[in-house]
PDB file of C-alpha atoms in Angstrom:
ATOM      1  CA  MET A   8     -32.276 -22.033  -0.795  1.00 66.00           C
ATOM      2  CA  THR A   9     -30.752 -19.215   1.298  1.00 82.00           C
ATOM      3  CA  VAL A  10     -27.695 -17.660  -0.230  1.00 90.00           C
ATOM      4  CA  GLY A  11     -24.532 -17.624   1.983  1.00 94.00           C
ATOM      5  CA  VAL A  12     -22.387 -14.746   3.029  1.00 98.00           C
ATOM      6  CA  LEU A  13     -18.852 -13.549   2.334  1.00 98.00           C
ATOM      7  CA  TYR A  14     -17.064 -12.236   5.398  1.00 98.00           C
ATOM      8  CA  VAL A  15     -14.030 -10.085   4.773  1.00 98.00           C
ATOM      9  CA  VAL A  16     -12.091 -10.499   8.104  1.00 98.00           C
ATOM     10  CA  ALA A  17      -9.176  -8.503   9.292  1.00 98.00           C
ATOM     11  CA  THR A  18      -6.462 -10.291  11.313  1.00 97.00           C
ATOM     12  CA  PRO A  19      -3.560  -9.061  13.463  1.00 97.00           C
ATOM     13  CA  ILE A  20      -0.456  -7.537  11.796  1.00 96.00           C
ATOM     14  CA  GLY A  21       1.782  -8.797  14.514  1.00 93.00           C
ATOM     15  CA  ASN A  22       0.433  -8.777  18.002  1.00 96.00           C
ATOM     16  CA  MET A  23      -2.120 -11.605  18.461  1.00 96.00           C
ATOM     17  CA  ASP A  24      -3.948  -9.635  21.137  1.00 96.00           C
ATOM     18  CA  ASP A  25      -5.228  -7.388  18.295  1.00 97.00           C
ATOM     19  CA  MET A  26      -7.503 -10.134  17.011  1.00 97.00           C
ATOM     20  CA  VAL A  27     -11.037  -8.878  17.674  1.00 96.00           C
ATOM     21  CA  PRO A  28     -13.569 -11.322  19.380  1.00 97.00           C
ATOM     22  CA  ARG A  29     -16.011 -10.978  16.401  1.00 98.00           C
ATOM     23  CA  ALA A  30     -13.319 -12.201  13.915  1.00 98.00           C
ATOM     24  CA  VAL A  31     -12.754 -15.291  16.054  1.00 98.00           C
ATOM     25  CA  ASN A  32     -16.449 -16.031  16.178  1.00 98.00           C
ATOM     26  CA  VAL A  33     -16.903 -15.541  12.430  1.00 98.00           C
ATOM     27  CA  LEU A  34     -13.959 -17.792  11.576  1.00 98.00           C
ATOM     28  CA  GLN A  35     -15.289 -20.508  13.840  1.00 98.00           C
ATOM     29  CA  GLN A  36     -18.818 -20.473  12.284  1.00 97.00           C
ATOM     30  CA  VAL A  37     -18.124 -20.255   8.495  1.00 98.00           C
ATOM     31  CA  SER A  38     -17.891 -23.280   6.221  1.00 97.00           C
ATOM     32  CA  VAL A  39     -14.480 -22.472   4.863  1.00 98.00           C
ATOM     33  CA  ILE A  40     -11.726 -19.816   5.132  1.00 98.00           C
ATOM     34  CA  ALA A  41      -9.969 -18.558   2.034  1.00 97.00           C
ATOM     35  CA  VAL A  42      -6.314 -17.737   2.903  1.00 97.00           C
ATOM     36  CA  GLU A  43      -3.201 -16.639   1.021  1.00 94.00           C
ATOM     37  CA  ASP A  44      -0.917 -19.191   2.672  1.00 93.00           C
ATOM     38  CA  THR A  45      -2.446 -22.225   4.499  1.00 93.00           C
ATOM     39  CA  ARG A  46       0.669 -22.738   6.556  1.00 93.00           C
ATOM     40  CA  HIS A  47       1.012 -19.121   7.616  1.00 92.00           C
ATOM     41  CA  SER A  48      -2.706 -18.760   8.490  1.00 95.00           C
ATOM     42  CA  GLY A  49      -2.818 -22.274   9.990  1.00 93.00           C
ATOM     43  CA  ARG A  50      -0.575 -20.997  12.953  1.00 94.00           C
ATOM     44  CA  LEU A  51      -3.009 -18.030  13.504  1.00 95.00           C
ATOM     45  CA  LEU A  52      -6.033 -20.265  13.559  1.00 96.00           C
ATOM     46  CA  GLN A  53      -4.368 -22.819  15.812  1.00 96.00           C
ATOM     47  CA  HIS A  54      -3.591 -20.027  18.297  1.00 96.00           C
ATOM     48  CA  PHE A  55      -7.277 -19.204  18.525  1.00 97.00           C
ATOM     49  CA  SER A  56      -8.493 -22.879  18.457  1.00 96.00           C
ATOM     50  CA  ILE A  57     -10.230 -22.400  15.084  1.00 97.00           C
ATOM     51  CA  ASN A  58     -10.633 -25.734  13.240  1.00 97.00           C
ATOM     52  CA  THR A  59     -12.536 -24.408  10.142  1.00 97.00           C
ATOM     53  CA  PRO A  60     -11.222 -25.909   6.864  1.00 97.00           C
ATOM     54  CA  LEU A  61      -8.914 -23.701   4.753  1.00 97.00           C
ATOM     55  CA  VAL A  62      -8.690 -23.156   0.983  1.00 97.00           C
ATOM     56  CA  ALA A  63      -5.771 -21.392  -0.763  1.00 95.00           C
ATOM     57  CA  TYR A  64      -6.749 -18.068  -2.373  1.00 95.00           C
ATOM     58  CA  HIS A  65      -3.831 -16.163  -3.803  1.00 92.00           C
ATOM     59  CA  GLU A  66      -2.808 -14.124  -6.879  1.00 87.00           C
ATOM     60  CA  HIS A  67      -2.075 -17.189  -8.927  1.00 89.00           C
ATOM     61  CA  ASN A  68      -5.346 -19.013  -8.563  1.00 92.00           C
ATOM     62  CA  GLU A  69      -7.583 -15.910  -7.775  1.00 91.00           C
ATOM     63  CA  GLN A  70      -9.778 -15.990 -10.799  1.00 90.00           C
ATOM     64  CA  ALA A  71     -10.694 -19.723 -10.691  1.00 93.00           C
ATOM     65  CA  GLN A  72     -10.905 -19.857  -6.975  1.00 96.00           C
ATOM     66  CA  ALA A  73     -13.217 -16.869  -6.807  1.00 96.00           C
ATOM     67  CA  LYS A  74     -15.746 -18.664  -9.111  1.00 96.00           C
ATOM     68  CA  ASN A  75     -15.582 -21.730  -6.813  1.00 97.00           C
ATOM     69  CA  LEU A  76     -16.082 -19.855  -3.634  1.00 97.00           C
ATOM     70  CA  VAL A  77     -18.935 -17.785  -5.031  1.00 97.00           C
ATOM     71  CA  GLN A  78     -20.668 -20.928  -6.195  1.00 97.00           C
ATOM     72  CA  ARG A  79     -20.284 -22.379  -2.609  1.00 97.00           C
ATOM     73  CA  MET A  80     -21.962 -19.285  -1.245  1.00 98.00           C
ATOM     74  CA  LEU A  81     -24.789 -19.499  -3.811  1.00 97.00           C
ATOM     75  CA  ASP A  82     -25.241 -23.044  -2.554  1.00 96.00           C
ATOM     76  CA  GLY A  83     -25.821 -21.672   0.955  1.00 96.00           C
ATOM     77  CA  GLU A  84     -22.347 -21.728   2.521  1.00 97.00           C
ATOM     78  CA  GLU A  85     -20.743 -18.926   4.480  1.00 98.00           C
ATOM     79  CA  VAL A  86     -17.185 -18.123   3.518  1.00 98.00           C
ATOM     80  CA  ALA A  87     -14.517 -15.958   5.302  1.00 98.00           C
ATOM     81  CA  LEU A  88     -11.599 -14.324   3.452  1.00 98.00           C
ATOM     82  CA  ILE A  89      -8.441 -13.416   5.329  1.00 97.00           C
ATOM     83  CA  SER A  90      -5.009 -12.227   4.219  1.00 95.00           C
ATOM     84  CA  ASP A  91      -1.606 -13.116   5.717  1.00 94.00           C
ATOM     85  CA  ALA A  92      -1.940 -10.053   8.085  1.00 94.00           C
ATOM     86  CA  GLY A  93      -4.182  -7.134   8.505  1.00 96.00           C
ATOM     87  CA  THR A  94      -7.237  -6.165   6.397  1.00 97.00           C
ATOM     88  CA  PRO A  95      -7.794  -8.151   3.179  1.00 96.00           C
ATOM     89  CA  LEU A  96      -7.616  -6.408  -0.158  1.00 95.00           C
ATOM     90  CA  VAL A  97      -5.205  -3.717   1.096  1.00 95.00           C
ATOM     91  CA  SER A  98      -2.278  -4.621  -1.198  1.00 91.00           C
ATOM     92  CA  ASP A  99      -3.489  -8.215  -1.019  1.00 91.00           C
ATOM     93  CA  PRO A 100      -5.742 -10.448  -3.124  1.00 90.00           C
ATOM     94  CA  GLY A 101      -9.403 -10.429  -2.719  1.00 95.00           C
ATOM     95  CA  TYR A 102     -10.831  -7.718  -5.011  1.00 95.00           C
ATOM     96  CA  ARG A 103     -12.077 -10.344  -7.667  1.00 95.00           C
ATOM     97  CA  LEU A 104     -13.793 -12.443  -5.058  1.00 97.00           C
ATOM     98  CA  VAL A 105     -15.670  -9.434  -3.486  1.00 97.00           C
ATOM     99  CA  LYS A 106     -16.669  -8.091  -6.848  1.00 97.00           C
ATOM    100  CA  LEU A 107     -17.867 -11.431  -8.088  1.00 97.00           C
ATOM    101  CA  ALA A 108     -19.842 -12.058  -4.903  1.00 97.00           C
ATOM    102  CA  GLN A 109     -21.521  -8.612  -5.326  1.00 97.00           C
ATOM    103  CA  GLU A 110     -22.388  -9.382  -8.911  1.00 97.00           C
ATOM    104  CA  ASN A 111     -24.104 -12.511  -7.832  1.00 97.00           C
ATOM    105  CA  GLU A 112     -25.926 -10.704  -5.072  1.00 96.00           C
ATOM    106  CA  VAL A 113     -24.098 -12.441  -2.269  1.00 97.00           C
ATOM    107  CA  ARG A 114     -23.924 -10.280   0.792  1.00 97.00           C
ATOM    108  CA  VAL A 115     -20.368  -9.042   1.716  1.00 98.00           C
ATOM    109  CA  VAL A 116     -19.805  -8.314   5.372  1.00 98.00           C
ATOM    110  CA  PRO A 117     -16.652  -6.554   6.580  1.00 98.00           C
ATOM    111  CA  VAL A 118     -15.203  -7.537  10.039  1.00 98.00           C
ATOM    112  CA  PRO A 119     -12.880  -4.670  10.761  1.00 97.00           C
ATOM    113  CA  GLY A 120      -9.572  -4.861  12.566  1.00 97.00           C
ATOM    114  CA  ALA A 121      -5.902  -4.177  12.209  1.00 97.00           C
ATOM    115  CA  CYS A 122      -4.501  -2.306   9.152  1.00 97.00           C
ATOM    116  CA  ALA A 123      -0.904  -1.331   8.899  1.00 97.00           C
ATOM    117  CA  LEU A 124      -1.331   1.913   6.905  1.00 97.00           C
ATOM    118  CA  ILE A 125      -4.042   3.296   9.278  1.00 97.00           C
ATOM    119  CA  ALA A 126      -1.993   2.229  12.398  1.00 98.00           C
ATOM    120  CA  ALA A 127       1.091   3.989  10.918  1.00 98.00           C
ATOM    121  CA  LEU A 128      -0.815   7.154  10.027  1.00 98.00           C
ATOM    122  CA  SER A 129      -2.366   7.337  13.458  1.00 98.00           C
ATOM    123  CA  ALA A 130       1.003   7.493  15.149  1.00 98.00           C
ATOM    124  CA  SER A 131       2.963   9.340  12.445  1.00 98.00           C
ATOM    125  CA  GLY A 132       2.346  12.918  13.507  1.00 97.00           C
ATOM    126  CA  LEU A 133       1.497  13.859   9.918  1.00 97.00           C
ATOM    127  CA  PRO A 134      -1.778  15.413   8.823  1.00 96.00           C
ATOM    128  CA  SER A 135      -4.299  12.686   8.808  1.00 95.00           C
ATOM    129  CA  ASP A 136      -7.533  14.455   7.616  1.00 94.00           C
ATOM    130  CA  ARG A 137      -6.630  13.751   3.934  1.00 95.00           C
ATOM    131  CA  PHE A 138      -4.195  11.036   2.767  1.00 97.00           C
ATOM    132  CA  SER A 139      -3.484   8.854  -0.222  1.00 97.00           C
ATOM    133  CA  PHE A 140      -2.408   5.276   0.029  1.00 98.00           C
ATOM    134  CA  GLU A 141      -0.039   4.317  -2.849  1.00 97.00           C
ATOM    135  CA  GLY A 142       0.641   0.677  -1.923  1.00 96.00           C
ATOM    136  CA  PHE A 143       4.013  -0.774  -3.056  1.00 96.00           C
ATOM    137  CA  LEU A 144       6.121   1.271  -5.483  1.00 97.00           C
ATOM    138  CA  PRO A 145       7.421  -0.479  -8.622  1.00 96.00           C
ATOM    139  CA  ALA A 146      10.727  -2.423  -8.276  1.00 94.00           C
ATOM    140  CA  LYS A 147      12.054  -0.887 -11.460  1.00 96.00           C
ATOM    141  CA  VAL A 148      13.942   2.353 -10.739  1.00 95.00           C
ATOM    142  CA  GLN A 149      12.574   4.428 -13.672  1.00 95.00           C
ATOM    143  CA  GLN A 150       9.034   3.469 -13.090  1.00 96.00           C
ATOM    144  CA  ARG A 151       9.377   4.267  -9.368  1.00 97.00           C
ATOM    145  CA  LYS A 152      10.944   7.659 -10.046  1.00 95.00           C
ATOM    146  CA  LYS A 153       8.195   8.493 -12.540  1.00 94.00           C
ATOM    147  CA  ILE A 154       5.379   7.764  -9.999  1.00 96.00           C
ATOM    148  CA  LEU A 155       7.136   9.715  -7.233  1.00 96.00           C
ATOM    149  CA  ALA A 156       7.679  12.619  -9.533  1.00 93.00           C
ATOM    150  CA  GLY A 157       3.961  12.614 -10.266  1.00 93.00           C
ATOM    151  CA  LEU A 158       3.232  12.771  -6.589  1.00 95.00           C
ATOM    152  CA  SER A 159       5.650  15.577  -5.727  1.00 92.00           C
ATOM    153  CA  THR A 160       2.861  18.263  -5.682  1.00 90.00           C
ATOM    154  CA  GLU A 161       0.282  16.108  -4.007  1.00 93.00           C
ATOM    155  CA  SER A 162      -0.964  17.996  -0.917  1.00 92.00           C
ATOM    156  CA  ARG A 163      -2.333  14.963   0.938  1.00 96.00           C
ATOM    157  CA  SER A 164      -0.104  12.875   3.240  1.00 97.00           C
ATOM    158  CA  LEU A 165       1.250   9.936   1.199  1.00 98.00           C
ATOM    159  CA  ILE A 166       1.514   6.393   2.482  1.00 98.00           C
ATOM    160  CA  PHE A 167       3.610   3.632   0.955  1.00 98.00           C
ATOM    161  CA  TYR A 168       4.298  -0.035   1.705  1.00 98.00           C
ATOM    162  CA  GLU A 169       7.945  -1.002   1.022  1.00 97.00           C
ATOM    163  CA  SER A 170      10.031  -4.133   1.154  1.00 96.00           C
ATOM    164  CA  PRO A 171      13.289  -4.373   3.307  1.00 97.00           C
ATOM    165  CA  HIS A 172      15.530  -4.938   0.233  1.00 96.00           C
ATOM    166  CA  ARG A 173      14.230  -1.770  -1.564  1.00 97.00           C
ATOM    167  CA  ILE A 174      13.816   0.669   1.363  1.00 98.00           C
ATOM    168  CA  VAL A 175      17.161   2.407   1.021  1.00 98.00           C
ATOM    169  CA  ASP A 176      16.825   2.949  -2.741  1.00 97.00           C
ATOM    170  CA  SER A 177      13.166   4.075  -2.425  1.00 98.00           C
ATOM    171  CA  LEU A 178      14.018   6.621   0.293  1.00 98.00           C
ATOM    172  CA  ALA A 179      16.796   7.973  -1.958  1.00 97.00           C
ATOM    173  CA  ASP A 180      14.382   8.351  -4.814  1.00 97.00           C
ATOM    174  CA  MET A 181      11.928  10.038  -2.501  1.00 97.00           C
ATOM    175  CA  VAL A 182      14.551  12.559  -1.503  1.00 96.00           C
ATOM    176  CA  GLU A 183      15.053  13.341  -5.217  1.00 94.00           C
ATOM    177  CA  ALA A 184      11.371  13.651  -5.852  1.00 94.00           C
ATOM    178  CA  PHE A 185      10.115  15.459  -2.770  1.00 95.00           C
ATOM    179  CA  GLY A 186      13.255  17.290  -1.547  1.00 93.00           C
ATOM    180  CA  ALA A 187      15.597  16.771   1.354  1.00 94.00           C
ATOM    181  CA  GLU A 188      13.492  18.714   3.884  1.00 94.00           C
ATOM    182  CA  ARG A 189      10.114  17.167   3.252  1.00 96.00           C
ATOM    183  CA  LEU A 190       8.948  15.490   6.555  1.00 97.00           C
ATOM    184  CA  ALA A 191       8.733  11.733   6.371  1.00 98.00           C
ATOM    185  CA  VAL A 192       8.056   8.865   8.829  1.00 98.00           C
ATOM    186  CA  LEU A 193       9.399   5.273   8.866  1.00 98.00           C
ATOM    187  CA  ALA A 194       6.967   2.927  10.659  1.00 98.00           C
ATOM    188  CA  ARG A 195       8.389  -0.551  10.968  1.00 97.00           C
ATOM    189  CA  GLU A 196       7.257  -3.742  12.534  1.00 97.00           C
ATOM    190  CA  ILE A 197       4.139  -2.125  13.909  1.00 97.00           C
ATOM    191  CA  THR A 198       2.652  -3.958  17.000  1.00 97.00           C
ATOM    192  CA  LYS A 199       5.699  -6.267  17.020  1.00 96.00           C
ATOM    193  CA  THR A 200       8.681  -6.549  19.376  1.00 95.00           C
ATOM    194  CA  PHE A 201      10.926  -4.184  17.560  1.00 95.00           C
ATOM    195  CA  GLU A 202       8.286  -1.614  16.493  1.00 97.00           C
ATOM    196  CA  THR A 203       9.846   1.587  15.322  1.00 97.00           C
ATOM    197  CA  ILE A 204       8.142   4.891  14.332  1.00 98.00           C
ATOM    198  CA  ARG A 205      10.437   7.840  13.586  1.00 98.00           C
ATOM    199  CA  GLN A 206       9.714  11.189  11.978  1.00 98.00           C
ATOM    200  CA  LEU A 207      12.623  13.081  10.273  1.00 97.00           C
ATOM    201  CA  PRO A 208      13.259  15.239   7.270  1.00 97.00           C
ATOM    202  CA  LEU A 209      13.631  12.916   4.237  1.00 98.00           C
ATOM    203  CA  ALA A 210      17.355  13.165   3.743  1.00 97.00           C
ATOM    204  CA  GLU A 211      17.937  12.542   7.453  1.00 98.00           C
ATOM    205  CA  LEU A 212      15.607   9.650   7.468  1.00 98.00           C
ATOM    206  CA  HIS A 213      17.477   8.113   4.537  1.00 98.00           C
ATOM    207  CA  ALA A 214      20.746   8.628   6.174  1.00 98.00           C
ATOM    208  CA  TRP A 215      19.499   7.006   9.492  1.00 98.00           C
ATOM    209  CA  VAL A 216      18.229   3.965   7.611  1.00 98.00           C
ATOM    210  CA  VAL A 217      21.430   3.567   5.578  1.00 97.00           C
ATOM    211  CA  GLY A 218      23.426   3.755   8.867  1.00 97.00           C
ATOM    212  CA  ASP A 219      21.311   1.234  10.730  1.00 95.00           C
ATOM    213  CA  SER A 220      20.672  -2.064   9.039  1.00 95.00           C
ATOM    214  CA  ASN A 221      18.122  -2.968  11.649  1.00 95.00           C
ATOM    215  CA  GLN A 222      15.798  -0.361  10.023  1.00 96.00           C
ATOM    216  CA  GLN A 223      15.985  -2.337   6.760  1.00 96.00           C
ATOM    217  CA  ARG A 224      14.137  -5.322   8.186  1.00 95.00           C
ATOM    218  CA  GLY A 225      10.595  -6.420   8.632  1.00 95.00           C
ATOM    219  CA  GLU A 226       7.283  -4.922   7.509  1.00 96.00           C
ATOM    220  CA  ILE A 227       7.701  -1.214   6.474  1.00 98.00           C
ATOM    221  CA  VAL A 228       5.361   1.666   6.002  1.00 98.00           C
ATOM    222  CA  VAL A 229       6.739   5.024   4.750  1.00 98.00           C
ATOM    223  CA  LEU A 230       4.626   8.132   5.166  1.00 98.00           C
ATOM    224  CA  ILE A 231       5.490  11.454   3.413  1.00 98.00           C
ATOM    225  CA  GLU A 232       4.156  14.932   4.421  1.00 97.00           C
ATOM    226  CA  GLY A 233       1.965  16.437   1.657  1.00 96.00           C
ATOM    227  CA  ALA A 234       3.246  19.294  -0.462  1.00 91.00           C
ATOM    228  CA  ARG A 235       2.355  22.719   0.728  1.00 80.00           C
ATOM    229  CA  GLU A 236      -0.076  24.419  -1.504  1.00 63.00           C
ATOM    230  CA  GLN A 237       1.487  26.883  -3.953  1.00 54.00           C
ATOM    231  CA  ALA A 238      -0.344  29.110  -6.357  1.00 45.00           C
ATOM    232  CA  ASN A 239       1.731  28.113  -9.266  1.00 55.00           C
ATOM    233  CA  ALA A 240       2.366  24.450  -8.310  1.00 66.00           C
ATOM    234  CA  LEU A 241       2.509  22.121 -11.331  1.00 76.00           C
ATOM    235  CA  SER A 242      -0.239  19.509 -11.509  1.00 78.00           C
ATOM    236  CA  GLY A 243       0.624  15.810 -11.408  1.00 80.00           C
ATOM    237  CA  GLU A 244      -0.393  15.425 -15.082  1.00 85.00           C
ATOM    238  CA  VAL A 245       2.097  18.183 -16.113  1.00 87.00           C
ATOM    239  CA  ILE A 246       4.931  16.598 -13.993  1.00 88.00           C
ATOM    240  CA  HIS A 247       4.193  13.149 -15.554  1.00 87.00           C
ATOM    241  CA  LEU A 248       4.427  14.714 -19.035  1.00 88.00           C
ATOM    242  CA  LEU A 249       7.679  16.470 -18.182  1.00 86.00           C
ATOM    243  CA  THR A 250       9.222  13.346 -16.695  1.00 88.00           C
ATOM    244  CA  VAL A 251       8.390  11.320 -19.848  1.00 89.00           C
ATOM    245  CA  LEU A 252       9.710  13.896 -22.238  1.00 89.00           C
ATOM    246  CA  ALA A 253      12.951  14.344 -20.113  1.00 88.00           C
ATOM    247  CA  GLU A 254      13.761  10.658 -20.573  1.00 89.00           C
ATOM    248  CA  GLU A 255      14.173  11.285 -24.348  1.00 88.00           C
ATOM    249  CA  LEU A 256      15.085  14.947 -24.663  1.00 90.00           C
ATOM    250  CA  PRO A 257      17.317  17.589 -23.074  1.00 90.00           C
ATOM    251  CA  PRO A 258      15.661  19.812 -20.417  1.00 88.00           C
ATOM    252  CA  ASN A 259      15.203  22.793 -22.711  1.00 89.00           C
ATOM    253  CA  GLN A 260      13.447  20.821 -25.420  1.00 90.00           C
ATOM    254  CA  ALA A 261      11.372  18.836 -22.999  1.00 88.00           C
ATOM    255  CA  ALA A 262      10.208  22.076 -21.310  1.00 89.00           C
ATOM    256  CA  SER A 263       9.391  23.758 -24.650  1.00 90.00           C
ATOM    257  CA  LEU A 264       7.251  20.754 -25.776  1.00 89.00           C
ATOM    258  CA  ALA A 265       5.437  20.569 -22.443  1.00 88.00           C
ATOM    259  CA  ALA A 266       4.763  24.260 -22.475  1.00 88.00           C
ATOM    260  CA  LYS A 267       3.093  24.006 -25.877  1.00 88.00           C
ATOM    261  CA  ALA A 268       1.052  20.973 -24.764  1.00 87.00           C
ATOM    262  CA  THR A 269      -0.113  22.346 -21.436  1.00 87.00           C
ATOM    263  CA  GLY A 270      -0.026  26.196 -21.675  1.00 84.00           C
ATOM    264  CA  CYS A 271       2.290  26.384 -18.675  1.00 87.00           C
ATOM    265  CA  LYS A 272       5.272  28.781 -18.743  1.00 84.00           C
ATOM    266  CA  ARG A 273       8.340  27.246 -20.266  1.00 87.00           C
ATOM    267  CA  LYS A 274      10.542  28.911 -17.618  1.00 85.00           C
ATOM    268  CA  GLU A 275       8.712  27.160 -14.741  1.00 85.00           C
ATOM    269  CA  LEU A 276       8.795  23.823 -16.535  1.00 89.00           C
ATOM    270  CA  TYR A 277      12.495  24.115 -17.295  1.00 87.00           C
ATOM    271  CA  GLN A 278      13.295  25.039 -13.648  1.00 84.00           C
ATOM    272  CA  TRP A 279      11.329  22.084 -12.367  1.00 83.00           C
ATOM    273  CA  LEU A 280      13.406  19.824 -14.613  1.00 86.00           C
ATOM    274  CA  ILE A 281      16.658  21.266 -13.363  1.00 84.00           C
ATOM    275  CA  ASP A 282      15.505  20.844  -9.768  1.00 78.00           C
ATOM    276  CA  HIS A 283      14.387  17.275 -10.165  1.00 78.00           C
ATOM    277  CA  HIS A 284      16.721  15.700 -12.651  1.00 68.00           C
TER     278      HIS A 284
END
């Protein structure tokens, strides 16, 4: 028996006209479409007159459903995976299914299309030759600050997804971690009616979002300019160690311990703590 195929299909992130013809053809021909939310995806498929059966595939049933879907492919069926919007697996479920399919020698075929982080980067005006996608930051304040502190010397452009109810607090933490003058971009509601893409120094961007509640709505991507290379810049590992020590110790003690552990100069470590805490 011929083994089936897993298609990983990108869907629009807002504007229905961004649906590529190949994606429509694939979704019409497969045996079943794995979706995060059957009601949400049902509207998309109805728009394109796609009547293929749907099966729920989300973070709560991912492990069991992946096994079921792979078995169907081993029995010869073709399966498509879509997310609620954009490219599957990018801050969405799907990794287990793709991995399990490959382990069972099922061919995995990408059907490219819209992706919010790439669309935002392309219009951001920030360097795009090297970038790091960090997904969603933690909801807990201390965890979020720790991650941002560790990224403060990263020279690549940084890309984050953020939720409307956390955007103000996250931008405030970014000002603290990266500095008021670091360039940043808010890309909101990409391809939709109220699409907004604005580049400002971080402190100004934070103030703008605080002052306009409309900028605290919808799907949000935040992009941060990478740190400029410095000869004596602290590595992410050193900054992470400093941040952890500073949670339990005064700055002078934290700097001293970190200096012994890393070989860095105590004065530089102490100054970093004073500047960032």
